[in-house]
């Protein structure tokens, strides 16, 4: 059966060119980049080349790029690193109620260690108000962390405005840009951030490698202790093949970023329009226009997201309900609840995230299959019966 993958926010397929670039670093060029001999220097050269490519994608100097094991480690490093290095100055962190678990759970951990965290609300579209950030700052605030775009509903946050507010208050500013880098333009100076997290497997690179961008002069304690790798900021032998793959993925993403964003935006809008026309009692989650080019998130009343997902999968359509991380739990998504949805509406959510291999044909297939699936499930839904 033909399968249509519409879960690119969970992960993307590694591009063949990326795999090709990685392969020599598993075999002939296997050196440890910390070694002084030629094998080591060959690996070191490859890492530095990859660093330049990732840096170019976000408009940063290469020295401000630190490789990590992924987006989760980058978020942990940013938050714990700044918190523990700046305890003397203050103990207050500002974030939002819609962050990824990698940020939310780190904040909860820091609260247990004596830090105070403000979780800002969002509006019905998932937007954070810059003025709320301004009002939440106290003389004890050491860090603001607001994600660039939501992995669940795709809303793009006003990071540049918040960056200005953080800069004026001299408070460090971190953004989790895992879902935006490689998909929309990202420039660390335009955004006004001191720290930015990214992850290779969300932009057609390999899993298990990420980056924390750290602006020069930012005070943070290392997350991993050990050797002197990554200018003493992140100990551990570098994952050379994965880093090389990340570099290649960054280079490819930069090449056709605006063309691909335009193509996906048009497919996204076609899917949204088609779903709203063909299914009644369906709502778009997230902002209608200030959203990622590839994200469609809807709530369908009187049906369970889980049931829709399984029925779509039987027809070869792979989507998601809630985020990749929360899809294994039965808790309604904290993001959808923060947007004001009821737990029932949150349970009836479906997320389609498009990518390079998707075409108009795939969108038409969803528009043909989903209304049928919804009609079938509603026919046996106790939720609908109790509504009537
Ligand atoms: N932050 C966001 C917004 C994400 O979407 C994800 C992954 O789903 C992560 C962080 C975690 O990244 P990684 O899978 O590289 O640990």
GROMACS .gro file of C-alpha atoms and ligand atoms in nm:
model
  404
    1UNK     CA    1   0.000   0.000   0.000
    2UNK     CA    2   0.119   0.352  -0.078
    3UNK     CA    3   0.190   0.550   0.238
    4UNK     CA    4   0.164   0.926   0.277
    5UNK     CA    5   0.381   1.065   0.555
    6UNK     CA    6   0.233   1.379   0.711
    7UNK     CA    7   0.419   1.388   1.042
    8UNK     CA    8   0.727   1.595   0.960
    9UNK     CA    9   0.710   1.783   1.292
   10UNK     CA   10   0.783   1.450   1.463
   11UNK     CA   11   1.075   1.374   1.236
   12UNK     CA   12   1.180   1.404   0.873
   13UNK     CA   13   1.335   1.142   0.646
   14UNK     CA   14   1.713   1.179   0.622
   15UNK     CA   15   1.793   1.307   0.272
   16UNK     CA   16   1.994   1.063   0.055
   17UNK     CA   17   2.263   1.333   0.001
   18UNK     CA   18   2.291   1.364   0.379
   19UNK     CA   19   2.338   0.989   0.425
   20UNK     CA   20   2.599   0.992   0.147
   21UNK     CA   21   2.792   1.273   0.317
   22UNK     CA   22   2.785   1.085   0.651
   23UNK     CA   23   2.898   0.741   0.530
   24UNK     CA   24   3.277   0.800   0.504
   25UNK     CA   25   3.284   0.908   0.869
   26UNK     CA   26   3.167   0.562   0.978
   27UNK     CA   27   3.435   0.388   0.772
   28UNK     CA   28   3.761   0.531   0.628
   29UNK     CA   29   3.743   0.869   0.802
   30UNK     CA   30   3.663   0.728   1.145
   31UNK     CA   31   3.912   0.938   1.344
   32UNK     CA   32   3.846   1.104   1.678
   33UNK     CA   33   3.852   1.481   1.615
   34UNK     CA   34   4.050   1.532   1.937
   35UNK     CA   35   4.340   1.323   1.802
   36UNK     CA   36   4.642   1.508   1.670
   37UNK     CA   37   4.724   1.266   1.385
   38UNK     CA   38   4.586   1.290   1.033
   39UNK     CA   39   4.279   1.073   1.105
   40UNK     CA   40   4.183   1.307   1.387
   41UNK     CA   41   4.246   1.619   1.183
   42UNK     CA   42   4.037   1.486   0.895
   43UNK     CA   43   3.742   1.439   1.134
   44UNK     CA   44   3.803   1.776   1.296
   45UNK     CA   45   3.804   1.948   0.956
   46UNK     CA   46   3.469   1.785   0.873
   47UNK     CA   47   3.316   1.905   1.201
   48UNK     CA   48   3.434   2.261   1.143
   49UNK     CA   49   3.291   2.257   0.793
   50UNK     CA   50   2.956   2.139   0.932
   51UNK     CA   51   2.971   2.407   1.201
   52UNK     CA   52   3.014   2.675   0.931
   53UNK     CA   53   2.713   2.543   0.740
   54UNK     CA   54   2.483   2.536   1.045
   55UNK     CA   55   2.609   2.881   1.149
   56UNK     CA   56   2.533   3.019   0.800
   57UNK     CA   57   2.176   2.887   0.819
   58UNK     CA   58   2.101   3.098   1.129
   59UNK     CA   59   2.329   3.395   1.052
   60UNK     CA   60   2.566   3.324   1.342
   61UNK     CA   61   2.945   3.319   1.376
   62UNK     CA   62   3.074   2.959   1.373
   63UNK     CA   63   3.238   2.998   1.719
   64UNK     CA   64   2.891   3.045   1.871
   65UNK     CA   65   2.768   2.702   1.758
   66UNK     CA   66   2.787   2.413   2.010
   67UNK     CA   67   2.690   2.064   1.896
   68UNK     CA   68   2.467   1.862   2.130
   69UNK     CA   69   2.281   1.531   2.117
   70UNK     CA   70   1.963   1.704   1.994
   71UNK     CA   71   1.701   1.966   2.066
   72UNK     CA   72   1.621   1.829   2.411
   73UNK     CA   73   1.981   1.859   2.527
   74UNK     CA   74   2.009   2.208   2.374
   75UNK     CA   75   1.699   2.323   2.568
   76UNK     CA   76   1.825   2.163   2.894
   77UNK     CA   77   2.170   2.316   2.843
   78UNK     CA   78   2.028   2.665   2.778
   79UNK     CA   79   1.793   2.671   3.075
   80UNK     CA   80   1.998   2.489   3.339
   81UNK     CA   81   2.321   2.644   3.210
   82UNK     CA   82   2.194   3.003   3.249
   83UNK     CA   83   2.004   2.929   3.572
   84UNK     CA   84   2.300   2.776   3.757
   85UNK     CA   85   2.552   3.029   3.625
   86UNK     CA   86   2.341   3.331   3.723
   87UNK     CA   87   2.196   3.221   4.059
   88UNK     CA   88   2.385   3.504   4.223
   89UNK     CA   89   2.193   3.761   4.014
   90UNK     CA   90   1.844   3.621   4.046
   91UNK     CA   91   1.621   3.315   4.046
   92UNK     CA   92   1.335   3.409   3.813
   93UNK     CA   93   1.268   3.258   3.470
   94UNK     CA   94   0.992   3.355   3.227
   95UNK     CA   95   0.856   3.105   2.976
   96UNK     CA   96   0.519   3.017   2.823
   97UNK     CA   97   0.252   2.758   2.884
   98UNK     CA   98   0.290   2.612   2.532
   99UNK     CA   99   0.659   2.517   2.530
  100UNK     CA  100   0.784   2.173   2.432
  101UNK     CA  101   0.828   1.927   2.723
  102UNK     CA  102   1.206   1.974   2.691
  103UNK     CA  103   1.157   2.330   2.821
  104UNK     CA  104   0.853   2.278   3.049
  105UNK     CA  105   1.002   1.978   3.233
  106UNK     CA  106   1.338   2.155   3.270
  107UNK     CA  107   1.156   2.453   3.422
  108UNK     CA  108   0.973   2.220   3.664
  109UNK     CA  109   1.308   2.069   3.762
  110UNK     CA  110   1.449   2.417   3.822
  111UNK     CA  111   1.144   2.506   4.035
  112UNK     CA  112   1.226   2.206   4.256
  113UNK     CA  113   1.578   2.353   4.289
  114UNK     CA  114   1.446   2.687   4.418
  115UNK     CA  115   1.398   2.886   4.096
  116UNK     CA  116   1.071   3.069   4.033
  117UNK     CA  117   0.913   3.025   3.691
  118UNK     CA  118   0.639   3.236   3.530
  119UNK     CA  119   0.445   3.043   3.263
  120UNK     CA  120   0.286   3.311   3.043
  121UNK     CA  121  -0.057   3.245   2.892
  122UNK     CA  122  -0.127   3.262   2.517
  123UNK     CA  123  -0.431   3.385   2.325
  124UNK     CA  124  -0.677   3.161   2.139
  125UNK     CA  125  -0.433   3.137   1.844
  126UNK     CA  126  -0.140   3.043   2.065
  127UNK     CA  127   0.030   3.384   2.049
  128UNK     CA  128   0.226   3.522   2.342
  129UNK     CA  129   0.178   3.896   2.406
  130UNK     CA  130   0.514   4.077   2.419
  131UNK     CA  131   0.361   4.315   2.672
  132UNK     CA  132   0.297   4.021   2.908
  133UNK     CA  133   0.668   3.940   2.886
  134UNK     CA  134   0.757   4.301   2.969
  135UNK     CA  135   0.522   4.303   3.269
  136UNK     CA  136   0.655   3.972   3.403
  137UNK     CA  137   1.018   4.092   3.423
  138UNK     CA  138   1.144   4.167   3.775
  139UNK     CA  139   1.489   4.257   3.907
  140UNK     CA  140   1.535   3.885   3.976
  141UNK     CA  141   1.467   3.772   3.616
  142UNK     CA  142   1.769   3.599   3.462
  143UNK     CA  143   1.619   3.426   3.158
  144UNK     CA  144   1.328   3.445   2.913
  145UNK     CA  145   1.255   3.136   2.703
  146UNK     CA  146   0.987   3.155   2.434
  147UNK     CA  147   0.967   2.905   2.151
  148UNK     CA  148   0.998   3.033   1.793
  149UNK     CA  149   0.704   2.829   1.665
  150UNK     CA  150   0.476   2.572   1.821
  151UNK     CA  151   0.547   2.211   1.729
  152UNK     CA  152   0.178   2.137   1.780
  153UNK     CA  153  -0.028   2.419   1.633
  154UNK     CA  154   0.242   2.588   1.423
  155UNK     CA  155   0.185   2.943   1.551
  156UNK     CA  156   0.496   3.162   1.504
  157UNK     CA  157   0.570   3.375   1.809
  158UNK     CA  158   0.673   3.746   1.801
  159UNK     CA  159   1.033   3.665   1.891
  160UNK     CA  160   1.185   3.986   1.750
  161UNK     CA  161   0.959   4.203   1.970
  162UNK     CA  162   1.032   3.989   2.276
  163UNK     CA  163   1.404   4.000   2.191
  164UNK     CA  164   1.394   4.381   2.206
  165UNK     CA  165   1.223   4.372   2.546
  166UNK     CA  166   1.476   4.121   2.680
  167UNK     CA  167   1.764   4.329   2.542
  168UNK     CA  168   1.635   4.650   2.702
  169UNK     CA  169   1.602   4.471   3.037
  170UNK     CA  170   1.944   4.301   2.999
  171UNK     CA  171   1.786   3.958   3.051
  172UNK     CA  172   1.915   3.656   2.859
  173UNK     CA  173   1.677   3.539   2.588
  174UNK     CA  174   1.647   3.180   2.463
  175UNK     CA  175   1.427   3.047   2.187
  176UNK     CA  176   1.355   2.687   2.096
  177UNK     CA  177   1.373   2.707   1.716
  178UNK     CA  178   1.361   2.331   1.658
  179UNK     CA  179   1.053   2.360   1.436
  180UNK     CA  180   1.157   2.670   1.242
  181UNK     CA  181   1.523   2.635   1.143
  182UNK     CA  182   1.539   2.511   0.785
  183UNK     CA  183   1.169   2.587   0.731
  184UNK     CA  184   1.143   2.965   0.763
  185UNK     CA  185   1.421   3.226   0.773
  186UNK     CA  186   1.597   3.233   1.110
  187UNK     CA  187   1.862   3.492   1.195
  188UNK     CA  188   1.990   3.517   1.552
  189UNK     CA  189   2.058   3.893   1.524
  190UNK     CA  190   1.719   3.976   1.374
  191UNK     CA  191   1.551   3.773   1.648
  192UNK     CA  192   1.768   3.930   1.919
  193UNK     CA  193   1.833   3.599   2.095
  194UNK     CA  194   2.129   3.499   2.312
  195UNK     CA  195   2.055   3.128   2.291
  196UNK     CA  196   1.876   2.921   2.027
  197UNK     CA  197   1.808   2.546   2.011
  198UNK     CA  198   1.794   2.340   1.696
  199UNK     CA  199   1.775   1.976   1.597
  200UNK     CA  200   1.897   1.805   1.278
  201UNK     CA  201   1.623   1.544   1.242
  202UNK     CA  202   1.357   1.812   1.194
  203UNK     CA  203   1.532   1.942   0.882
  204UNK     CA  204   1.606   1.618   0.695
  205UNK     CA  205   1.924   1.543   0.890
  206UNK     CA  206   2.000   1.251   1.122
  207UNK     CA  207   1.852   1.192   1.468
  208UNK     CA  208   2.057   1.242   1.784
  209UNK     CA  209   2.235   1.563   1.693
  210UNK     CA  210   2.145   1.924   1.763
  211UNK     CA  211   2.297   2.261   1.833
  212UNK     CA  212   2.277   2.523   2.100
  213UNK     CA  213   2.365   2.863   1.958
  214UNK     CA  214   2.532   3.064   2.238
  215UNK     CA  215   2.594   3.434   2.177
  216UNK     CA  216   2.944   3.544   2.279
  217UNK     CA  217   2.944   3.676   2.635
  218UNK     CA  218   2.650   3.462   2.754
  219UNK     CA  219   2.719   3.314   3.094
  220UNK     CA  220   2.619   2.953   3.132
  221UNK     CA  221   2.766   2.651   3.306
  222UNK     CA  222   2.842   2.341   3.096
  223UNK     CA  223   2.578   2.072   3.089
  224UNK     CA  224   2.818   1.783   3.028
  225UNK     CA  225   3.145   1.760   3.218
  226UNK     CA  226   3.451   1.574   3.093
  227UNK     CA  227   3.690   1.651   2.808
  228UNK     CA  228   3.761   1.983   2.637
  229UNK     CA  229   3.544   1.928   2.328
  230UNK     CA  230   3.335   2.211   2.181
  231UNK     CA  231   3.561   2.477   2.339
  232UNK     CA  232   3.496   2.326   2.681
  233UNK     CA  233   3.125   2.390   2.654
  234UNK     CA  234   3.009   2.035   2.587
  235UNK     CA  235   3.224   1.741   2.685
  236UNK     CA  236   3.213   1.408   2.502
  237UNK     CA  237   3.360   1.272   2.179
  238UNK     CA  238   3.179   1.442   1.894
  239UNK     CA  239   2.931   1.235   1.694
  240UNK     CA  240   3.122   1.303   1.372
  241UNK     CA  241   2.896   1.132   1.113
  242UNK     CA  242   2.584   1.291   1.263
  243UNK     CA  243   2.744   1.635   1.278
  244UNK     CA  244   2.856   1.604   0.914
  245UNK     CA  245   2.500   1.502   0.823
  246UNK     CA  246   2.363   1.803   1.010
  247UNK     CA  247   2.596   2.030   0.812
  248UNK     CA  248   2.483   1.880   0.482
  249UNK     CA  249   2.115   1.908   0.582
  250UNK     CA  250   2.167   2.274   0.678
  251UNK     CA  251   2.332   2.346   0.343
  252UNK     CA  252   2.046   2.180   0.151
  253UNK     CA  253   1.779   2.354   0.360
  254UNK     CA  254   1.930   2.694   0.292
  255UNK     CA  255   1.935   2.633  -0.082
  256UNK     CA  256   1.562   2.606  -0.139
  257UNK     CA  257   1.414   2.743   0.181
  258UNK     CA  258   1.192   3.016   0.039
  259UNK     CA  259   1.074   2.815  -0.262
  260UNK     CA  260   0.985   2.516  -0.046
  261UNK     CA  261   0.814   2.734   0.216
  262UNK     CA  262   0.600   2.887  -0.058
  263UNK     CA  263   0.510   2.544  -0.202
  264UNK     CA  264   0.418   2.403   0.140
  265UNK     CA  265   0.215   2.711   0.236
  266UNK     CA  266   0.001   2.662  -0.071
  267UNK     CA  267  -0.049   2.288   0.005
  268UNK     CA  268  -0.120   2.372   0.372
  269UNK     CA  269  -0.388   2.625   0.277
  270UNK     CA  270  -0.545   2.386   0.031
  271UNK     CA  271  -0.567   2.120   0.302
  272UNK     CA  272  -0.713   2.361   0.560
  273UNK     CA  273  -0.970   2.496   0.314
  274UNK     CA  274  -1.069   2.148   0.197
  275UNK     CA  275  -1.111   2.012   0.551
  276UNK     CA  276  -1.319   2.308   0.667
  277UNK     CA  277  -1.542   2.273   0.360
  278UNK     CA  278  -1.589   1.898   0.373
  279UNK     CA  279  -1.628   1.826   0.743
  280UNK     CA  280  -1.874   2.000   0.975
  281UNK     CA  281  -1.794   2.075   1.340
  282UNK     CA  282  -1.423   2.105   1.263
  283UNK     CA  283  -1.199   2.389   1.388
  284UNK     CA  284  -0.854   2.505   1.288
  285UNK     CA  285  -0.615   2.524   1.584
  286UNK     CA  286  -0.344   2.789   1.581
  287UNK     CA  287  -0.321   3.113   1.387
  288UNK     CA  288  -0.471   3.111   1.034
  289UNK     CA  289  -0.174   3.291   0.877
  290UNK     CA  290   0.106   3.344   1.133
  291UNK     CA  291   0.186   2.973   1.126
  292UNK     CA  292   0.451   2.736   0.998
  293UNK     CA  293   0.422   2.669   0.623
  294UNK     CA  294   0.381   2.296   0.687
  295UNK     CA  295   0.144   2.279   0.985
  296UNK     CA  296  -0.227   2.195   0.982
  297UNK     CA  297  -0.387   2.124   1.319
  298UNK     CA  298  -0.761   2.074   1.351
  299UNK     CA  299  -1.006   1.959   1.616
  300UNK     CA  300  -1.294   1.745   1.501
  301UNK     CA  301  -1.590   1.743   1.740
  302UNK     CA  302  -1.747   1.415   1.859
  303UNK     CA  303  -1.456   1.191   1.757
  304UNK     CA  304  -1.134   1.082   1.922
  305UNK     CA  305  -0.807   1.190   1.759
  306UNK     CA  306  -0.664   0.845   1.836
  307UNK     CA  307  -0.944   0.669   1.642
  308UNK     CA  308  -0.906   0.901   1.344
  309UNK     CA  309  -0.533   0.842   1.347
  310UNK     CA  310  -0.565   0.463   1.346
  311UNK     CA  311  -0.825   0.471   1.069
  312UNK     CA  312  -0.608   0.705   0.860
  313UNK     CA  313  -0.311   0.476   0.916
  314UNK     CA  314  -0.513   0.182   0.783
  315UNK     CA  315  -0.549   0.384   0.462
  316UNK     CA  316  -0.178   0.465   0.450
  317UNK     CA  317  -0.198   0.821   0.589
  318UNK     CA  318   0.043   0.889   0.876
  319UNK     CA  319  -0.044   1.192   1.090
  320UNK     CA  320  -0.041   1.270   1.460
  321UNK     CA  321  -0.260   1.381   1.746
  322UNK     CA  322  -0.101   1.618   1.994
  323UNK     CA  323   0.279   1.623   1.975
  324UNK     CA  324   0.509   1.332   1.901
  325UNK     CA  325   0.602   1.316   2.266
  326UNK     CA  326   0.253   1.335   2.409
  327UNK     CA  327   0.099   1.102   2.152
  328UNK     CA  328   0.188   0.802   2.366
  329UNK     CA  329   0.004   0.948   2.665
  330UNK     CA  330  -0.370   0.987   2.712
  331UNK     CA  331  -0.340   1.331   2.870
  332UNK     CA  332  -0.489   1.605   2.653
  333UNK     CA  333  -0.221   1.827   2.498
  334UNK     CA  334  -0.113   2.107   2.736
  335UNK     CA  335  -0.076   2.330   2.430
  336UNK     CA  336  -0.435   2.289   2.312
  337UNK     CA  337  -0.564   2.339   2.666
  338UNK     CA  338  -0.356   2.659   2.690
  339UNK     CA  339  -0.530   2.784   2.373
  340UNK     CA  340  -0.860   2.743   2.558
  341UNK     CA  341  -0.982   2.417   2.404
  342UNK     CA  342  -1.188   2.182   2.622
  343UNK     CA  343  -1.028   1.843   2.703
  344UNK     CA  344  -1.280   1.682   2.459
  345UNK     CA  345  -1.179   1.918   2.176
  346UNK     CA  346  -0.813   1.859   2.257
  347UNK     CA  347  -0.870   1.482   2.237
  348UNK     CA  348  -1.028   1.529   1.895
  349UNK     CA  349  -0.723   1.699   1.747
  350UNK     CA  350  -0.529   1.592   1.442
  351UNK     CA  351  -0.197   1.733   1.324
  352UNK     CA  352  -0.076   1.705   0.966
  353UNK     CA  353   0.277   1.836   0.910
  354UNK     CA  354   0.386   1.844   0.548
  355UNK     CA  355   0.729   1.802   0.398
  356UNK     CA  356   0.944   1.769   0.089
  357UNK     CA  357   0.794   1.447  -0.045
  358UNK     CA  358   0.431   1.566  -0.016
  359UNK     CA  359   0.245   1.674  -0.327
  360UNK     CA  360  -0.102   1.787  -0.420
  361UNK     CA  361  -0.197   1.422  -0.472
  362UNK     CA  362  -0.132   1.346  -0.103
  363UNK     CA  363  -0.346   1.640   0.006
  364UNK     CA  364  -0.630   1.526  -0.220
  365UNK     CA  365  -0.603   1.179  -0.071
  366UNK     CA  366  -0.646   1.318   0.285
  367UNK     CA  367  -0.941   1.526   0.166
  368UNK     CA  368  -1.102   1.215   0.025
  369UNK     CA  369  -1.026   0.980   0.318
  370UNK     CA  370  -1.072   1.193   0.632
  371UNK     CA  371  -1.437   1.299   0.574
  372UNK     CA  372  -1.520   0.930   0.524
  373UNK     CA  373  -1.335   0.830   0.843
  374UNK     CA  374  -1.506   1.104   1.044
  375UNK     CA  375  -1.851   1.008   0.914
  376UNK     CA  376  -1.788   0.642   1.003
  377UNK     CA  377  -1.664   0.724   1.355
  378UNK     CA  378  -1.941   0.972   1.420
  379UNK     CA  379  -2.202   0.713   1.322
  380UNK     CA  380  -2.094   0.507   1.621
  381UNK     CA  381  -1.992   0.793   1.851
  382UNK     CA  382  -2.150   0.812   2.196
  383UNK     CA  383  -2.017   1.170   2.205
  384UNK     CA  384  -2.240   1.269   1.912
  385UNK     CA  385  -2.543   1.083   2.053
  386UNK     CA  386  -2.518   1.274   2.380
  387UNK     CA  387  -2.492   1.601   2.183
  388UNK     CA  388  -2.819   1.536   1.996
  389LIG     N1  389   1.168   2.136   2.089
  389LIG     C1  390   1.069   2.125   1.998
  389LIG     C2  391   0.985   2.245   1.966
  389LIG     C3  392   1.045   2.004   1.935
  389LIG     O1  393   0.946   1.994   1.846
  389LIG     C4  394   1.126   1.892   1.967
  389LIG     C5  395   1.099   1.759   1.908
  389LIG     O2  396   0.986   1.718   1.891
  389LIG     C6  397   1.230   1.910   2.061
  389LIG     C7  398   1.248   2.033   2.119
  389LIG     C8  399   1.322   1.797   2.098
  389LIG     O3  400   1.419   1.777   1.998
  389LIG     P1  401   1.498   1.637   1.987
  389LIG     O4  402   1.401   1.538   1.933
  389LIG     O5  403   1.610   1.665   1.892
  389LIG     O6  404   1.545   1.604   2.124
   0.00000   0.00000   0.00000
